[in-house]
């Protein structure tokens, strides 16, 4: 069996349970003082990497988590290492900087890949904060690797990977040779809980720090946010007395 | 005996750590968790203590399951 070196890109996003609020300037979603956690889809991909190691003991050589973001992103990396990654790479961005767009993230990840030399990348299919769902595909394109989007089952045999994908109205099975990029869907597995002792142990694992300036190839953000607003509040419905009332109301509204 | 004490304390710590994200709030969880441990503080019989540990471990698993289920359901609702 070929040795697997797995890279797991993760993102620290606003916690799924938090209701996002638009900031007063209407330029973005309020992030200061809001609870953050690892993007749920990334949690699933970390779990899958660890599961692969449990299944094929000697084959998995290395599991590296990588994240791009402000200093606090280290928390997400620690959670990843608490679940079972061996070490991690943190590409630090300035605290107040705009979030990177998928192409930029993919270009940076590509250079991390060239440095770490993994042959399998498992990442979440999208992050729950900006919902682009593009980084993985772009990364695979830039690297010229095969890709499988929305994986719900992964099996490794030698250097071939069989991935069951969730598509509309059924499943799709794809087979490919390593190296490959796999993007995890919701039903791939159930992520384990990062326990307190494991989080403590993860503090001893290595985090390589890198700066955005360390990367030669970079793109600029191309999108300009004009305005961010809350969705309109739903107008309450009214009640009608009886069937006649309903009919006359429908006629009034022009539905009949 | 001292190893049992260790196990109990470790479980208590784990539970408190889990409780930080409890839907009804940390104070709710902490007071109840503390009371449950305090109720059994006087246990001296080894098998009774082991039973208590078993029960705490069960509660811990349940709380973990509660969290992962709420997360799964929220994600499923949003992304299918």
Short mmCIF file of N, CA, C and O in Angstrom, two decimals, chain A residues 15-17 35 37-41 43 125-129 131 166 185-187 190-191 193-197 199, chain B residues 10 13-14 16-18 20-22 60 63-80:
data_model
loop_
_atom_site.label_atom_id
_atom_site.label_comp_id
_atom_site.label_asym_id
_atom_site.label_seq_id
_atom_site.Cartn_x
_atom_site.Cartn_y
_atom_site.Cartn_z
N UNK A 15 -19.47 30.12 14.85
CA UNK A 15 -20.07 28.86 15.29
C UNK A 15 -21.46 28.67 14.66
O UNK A 15 -22.19 29.65 14.47
N UNK A 16 -21.78 27.41 14.38
CA UNK A 16 -23.04 27.16 13.67
C UNK A 16 -24.25 27.59 14.49
O UNK A 16 -25.30 27.91 13.95
N UNK A 17 -24.11 27.60 15.82
CA UNK A 17 -25.26 27.89 16.68
C UNK A 17 -25.48 29.39 16.87
O UNK A 17 -26.51 29.79 17.41
N UNK A 35 -18.82 33.82 19.17
CA UNK A 35 -18.16 32.52 19.34
C UNK A 35 -17.80 31.92 17.98
O UNK A 35 -18.63 31.86 17.08
N UNK A 37 -15.83 28.57 15.89
CA UNK A 37 -15.36 27.20 16.05
C UNK A 37 -14.93 26.71 14.67
O UNK A 37 -15.07 27.42 13.68
N UNK A 38 -14.43 25.48 14.63
CA UNK A 38 -14.00 24.96 13.34
C UNK A 38 -15.22 24.71 12.47
O UNK A 38 -16.25 24.25 12.95
N UNK A 39 -15.09 25.03 11.19
CA UNK A 39 -16.17 24.80 10.24
C UNK A 39 -16.60 23.32 10.29
O UNK A 39 -15.76 22.44 10.18
N UNK A 40 -17.89 23.04 10.49
CA UNK A 40 -18.34 21.65 10.66
C UNK A 40 -17.89 20.70 9.55
O UNK A 40 -17.54 19.54 9.83
N UNK A 41 -17.86 21.17 8.30
CA UNK A 41 -17.44 20.28 7.21
C UNK A 41 -15.95 19.93 7.34
O UNK A 41 -15.52 18.84 6.94
N UNK A 43 -14.42 19.70 10.23
CA UNK A 43 -14.36 18.73 11.31
C UNK A 43 -14.54 17.33 10.75
O UNK A 43 -13.84 16.40 11.12
N UNK A 125 -16.48 20.56 2.05
CA UNK A 125 -16.94 21.00 0.73
C UNK A 125 -17.21 22.50 0.70
O UNK A 125 -17.15 23.11 -0.35
N UNK A 126 -17.52 23.07 1.86
CA UNK A 126 -17.71 24.51 1.91
C UNK A 126 -17.61 24.96 3.36
O UNK A 126 -17.67 24.14 4.27
N UNK A 127 -17.42 26.25 3.55
CA UNK A 127 -17.41 26.74 4.92
C UNK A 127 -18.76 27.39 5.17
O UNK A 127 -19.41 27.88 4.24
N UNK A 128 -19.17 27.38 6.43
CA UNK A 128 -20.53 27.85 6.71
C UNK A 128 -20.59 29.36 6.87
O UNK A 128 -21.63 29.90 7.18
N UNK A 129 -19.46 30.06 6.70
CA UNK A 129 -19.56 31.52 6.83
C UNK A 129 -19.78 32.22 5.48
O UNK A 129 -20.71 33.00 5.33
N UNK A 131 -19.80 30.38 2.40
CA UNK A 131 -20.52 29.44 1.53
C UNK A 131 -20.11 29.49 0.06
O UNK A 131 -20.95 29.34 -0.82
N UNK A 166 -22.31 12.21 -3.07
CA UNK A 166 -23.75 12.47 -3.02
C UNK A 166 -24.09 13.46 -4.11
O UNK A 166 -23.55 14.56 -4.18
N UNK A 185 -18.65 15.71 2.39
CA UNK A 185 -20.03 16.12 2.58
C UNK A 185 -20.44 15.81 4.02
O UNK A 185 -19.67 15.26 4.80
N UNK A 186 -21.68 16.15 4.34
CA UNK A 186 -22.15 16.06 5.73
C UNK A 186 -22.21 14.62 6.24
O UNK A 186 -21.96 14.35 7.41
N UNK A 187 -22.52 13.67 5.37
CA UNK A 187 -22.76 12.31 5.85
C UNK A 187 -21.55 11.38 5.71
O UNK A 187 -21.68 10.16 5.72
N UNK A 190 -19.27 10.79 11.52
CA UNK A 190 -19.66 11.60 12.66
C UNK A 190 -18.38 12.01 13.39
O UNK A 190 -17.69 11.16 13.93
N UNK A 191 -18.05 13.29 13.36
CA UNK A 191 -16.80 13.70 14.01
C UNK A 191 -16.83 13.42 15.51
O UNK A 191 -17.86 13.58 16.15
N UNK A 193 -15.65 14.01 19.46
CA UNK A 193 -15.53 15.21 20.26
C UNK A 193 -14.07 15.42 20.65
O UNK A 193 -13.39 14.47 21.02
N UNK A 194 -13.60 16.65 20.55
CA UNK A 194 -12.25 16.96 21.02
C UNK A 194 -12.31 17.06 22.53
O UNK A 194 -12.86 18.01 23.07
N UNK A 195 -11.81 16.05 23.24
CA UNK A 195 -11.92 16.04 24.70
C UNK A 195 -10.88 16.96 25.33
O UNK A 195 -9.87 17.28 24.70
N UNK A 196 -11.14 17.32 26.55
CA UNK A 196 -10.25 18.24 27.27
C UNK A 196 -8.81 17.71 27.33
O UNK A 196 -7.87 18.44 27.00
N UNK A 197 -8.60 16.46 27.76
CA UNK A 197 -7.21 15.97 27.81
C UNK A 197 -6.52 16.01 26.44
O UNK A 197 -5.34 16.36 26.36
N UNK A 199 -7.16 18.10 24.00
CA UNK A 199 -6.85 19.49 23.66
C UNK A 199 -5.56 19.90 24.37
O UNK A 199 -4.71 20.59 23.81
N UNK B 10 -11.49 13.46 37.15
CA UNK B 10 -11.31 13.63 35.70
C UNK B 10 -12.66 13.73 35.01
O UNK B 10 -12.87 14.58 34.15
N UNK B 13 -14.28 17.09 35.69
CA UNK B 13 -13.66 18.13 34.86
C UNK B 13 -14.16 18.03 33.42
O UNK B 13 -14.49 19.05 32.81
N UNK B 14 -14.18 16.82 32.91
CA UNK B 14 -14.64 16.62 31.52
C UNK B 14 -16.07 17.13 31.36
O UNK B 14 -16.40 17.81 30.39
N UNK B 16 -17.66 19.34 33.20
CA UNK B 16 -17.74 20.80 33.29
C UNK B 16 -17.30 21.42 31.97
O UNK B 16 -17.89 22.40 31.51
N UNK B 17 -16.27 20.82 31.36
CA UNK B 17 -15.78 21.34 30.09
C UNK B 17 -16.88 21.24 29.03
O UNK B 17 -17.13 22.17 28.27
N UNK B 18 -17.55 20.09 29.02
CA UNK B 18 -18.65 19.91 28.07
C UNK B 18 -19.79 20.88 28.35
O UNK B 18 -20.44 21.39 27.44
N UNK B 20 -19.85 23.84 29.22
CA UNK B 20 -19.69 25.23 28.78
C UNK B 20 -20.55 25.56 27.58
O UNK B 20 -20.90 26.70 27.35
N UNK B 21 -20.86 24.55 26.80
CA UNK B 21 -21.66 24.82 25.61
C UNK B 21 -23.09 24.32 25.75
O UNK B 21 -23.81 24.22 24.77
N UNK B 22 -23.50 24.01 26.99
CA UNK B 22 -24.83 23.44 27.18
C UNK B 22 -25.91 24.43 26.73
O UNK B 22 -25.82 25.62 27.01
N UNK B 60 -21.88 11.70 30.28
CA UNK B 60 -20.92 12.38 29.41
C UNK B 60 -21.17 12.00 27.95
O UNK B 60 -21.24 12.85 27.07
N UNK B 63 -24.29 13.70 26.67
CA UNK B 63 -24.13 15.13 26.37
C UNK B 63 -23.39 15.29 25.05
O UNK B 63 -23.77 16.11 24.22
N UNK B 64 -22.35 14.47 24.85
CA UNK B 64 -21.62 14.53 23.58
C UNK B 64 -22.55 14.23 22.41
O UNK B 64 -22.54 14.91 21.39
N UNK B 65 -23.38 13.19 22.59
CA UNK B 65 -24.32 12.82 21.54
C UNK B 65 -25.29 13.95 21.27
O UNK B 65 -25.62 14.25 20.12
N UNK B 66 -25.74 14.60 22.35
CA UNK B 66 -26.66 15.73 22.21
C UNK B 66 -26.05 16.82 21.33
O UNK B 66 -26.68 17.32 20.40
N UNK B 67 -24.78 17.14 21.61
CA UNK B 67 -24.11 18.19 20.83
C UNK B 67 -23.96 17.80 19.37
O UNK B 67 -24.26 18.59 18.47
N UNK B 68 -23.49 16.58 19.13
CA UNK B 68 -23.24 16.24 17.73
C UNK B 68 -24.56 16.12 16.97
O UNK B 68 -24.62 16.47 15.79
N UNK B 69 -25.61 15.69 17.67
CA UNK B 69 -26.91 15.61 16.99
C UNK B 69 -27.46 16.98 16.66
O UNK B 69 -27.95 17.21 15.55
N UNK B 70 -27.38 17.92 17.62
CA UNK B 70 -27.90 19.26 17.33
C UNK B 70 -27.12 19.86 16.17
O UNK B 70 -27.71 20.51 15.30
N UNK B 71 -25.81 19.64 16.16
CA UNK B 71 -25.01 20.19 15.08
C UNK B 71 -25.42 19.55 13.75
O UNK B 71 -25.67 20.25 12.77
N UNK B 72 -25.52 18.22 13.74
CA UNK B 72 -25.88 17.53 12.50
C UNK B 72 -27.23 18.01 11.98
O UNK B 72 -27.39 18.30 10.79
N UNK B 73 -28.19 18.14 12.90
CA UNK B 73 -29.53 18.56 12.47
C UNK B 73 -29.52 19.97 11.90
O UNK B 73 -30.15 20.25 10.88
N UNK B 74 -28.76 20.86 12.57
CA UNK B 74 -28.69 22.24 12.08
C UNK B 74 -28.07 22.26 10.69
O UNK B 74 -28.56 22.94 9.78
N UNK B 75 -27.01 21.48 10.49
CA UNK B 75 -26.33 21.47 9.20
C UNK B 75 -27.22 20.86 8.13
O UNK B 75 -27.25 21.30 7.00
N UNK B 76 -27.93 19.80 8.53
CA UNK B 76 -28.79 19.11 7.57
C UNK B 76 -29.91 20.04 7.10
O UNK B 76 -30.26 20.07 5.93
N UNK B 77 -30.43 20.81 8.05
CA UNK B 77 -31.50 21.74 7.72
C UNK B 77 -30.99 22.80 6.73
O UNK B 77 -31.70 23.20 5.82
N UNK B 78 -29.75 23.24 6.94
CA UNK B 78 -29.24 24.32 6.10
C UNK B 78 -28.72 23.82 4.75
O UNK B 78 -28.87 24.48 3.74
N UNK B 79 -28.07 22.66 4.76
CA UNK B 79 -27.38 22.24 3.53
C UNK B 79 -27.93 20.94 2.95
O UNK B 79 -27.44 20.46 1.94
N UNK B 80 -28.89 20.33 3.65
CA UNK B 80 -29.48 19.09 3.12
C UNK B 80 -28.63 17.92 3.34
O UNK B 80 -27.97 17.37 2.56
#
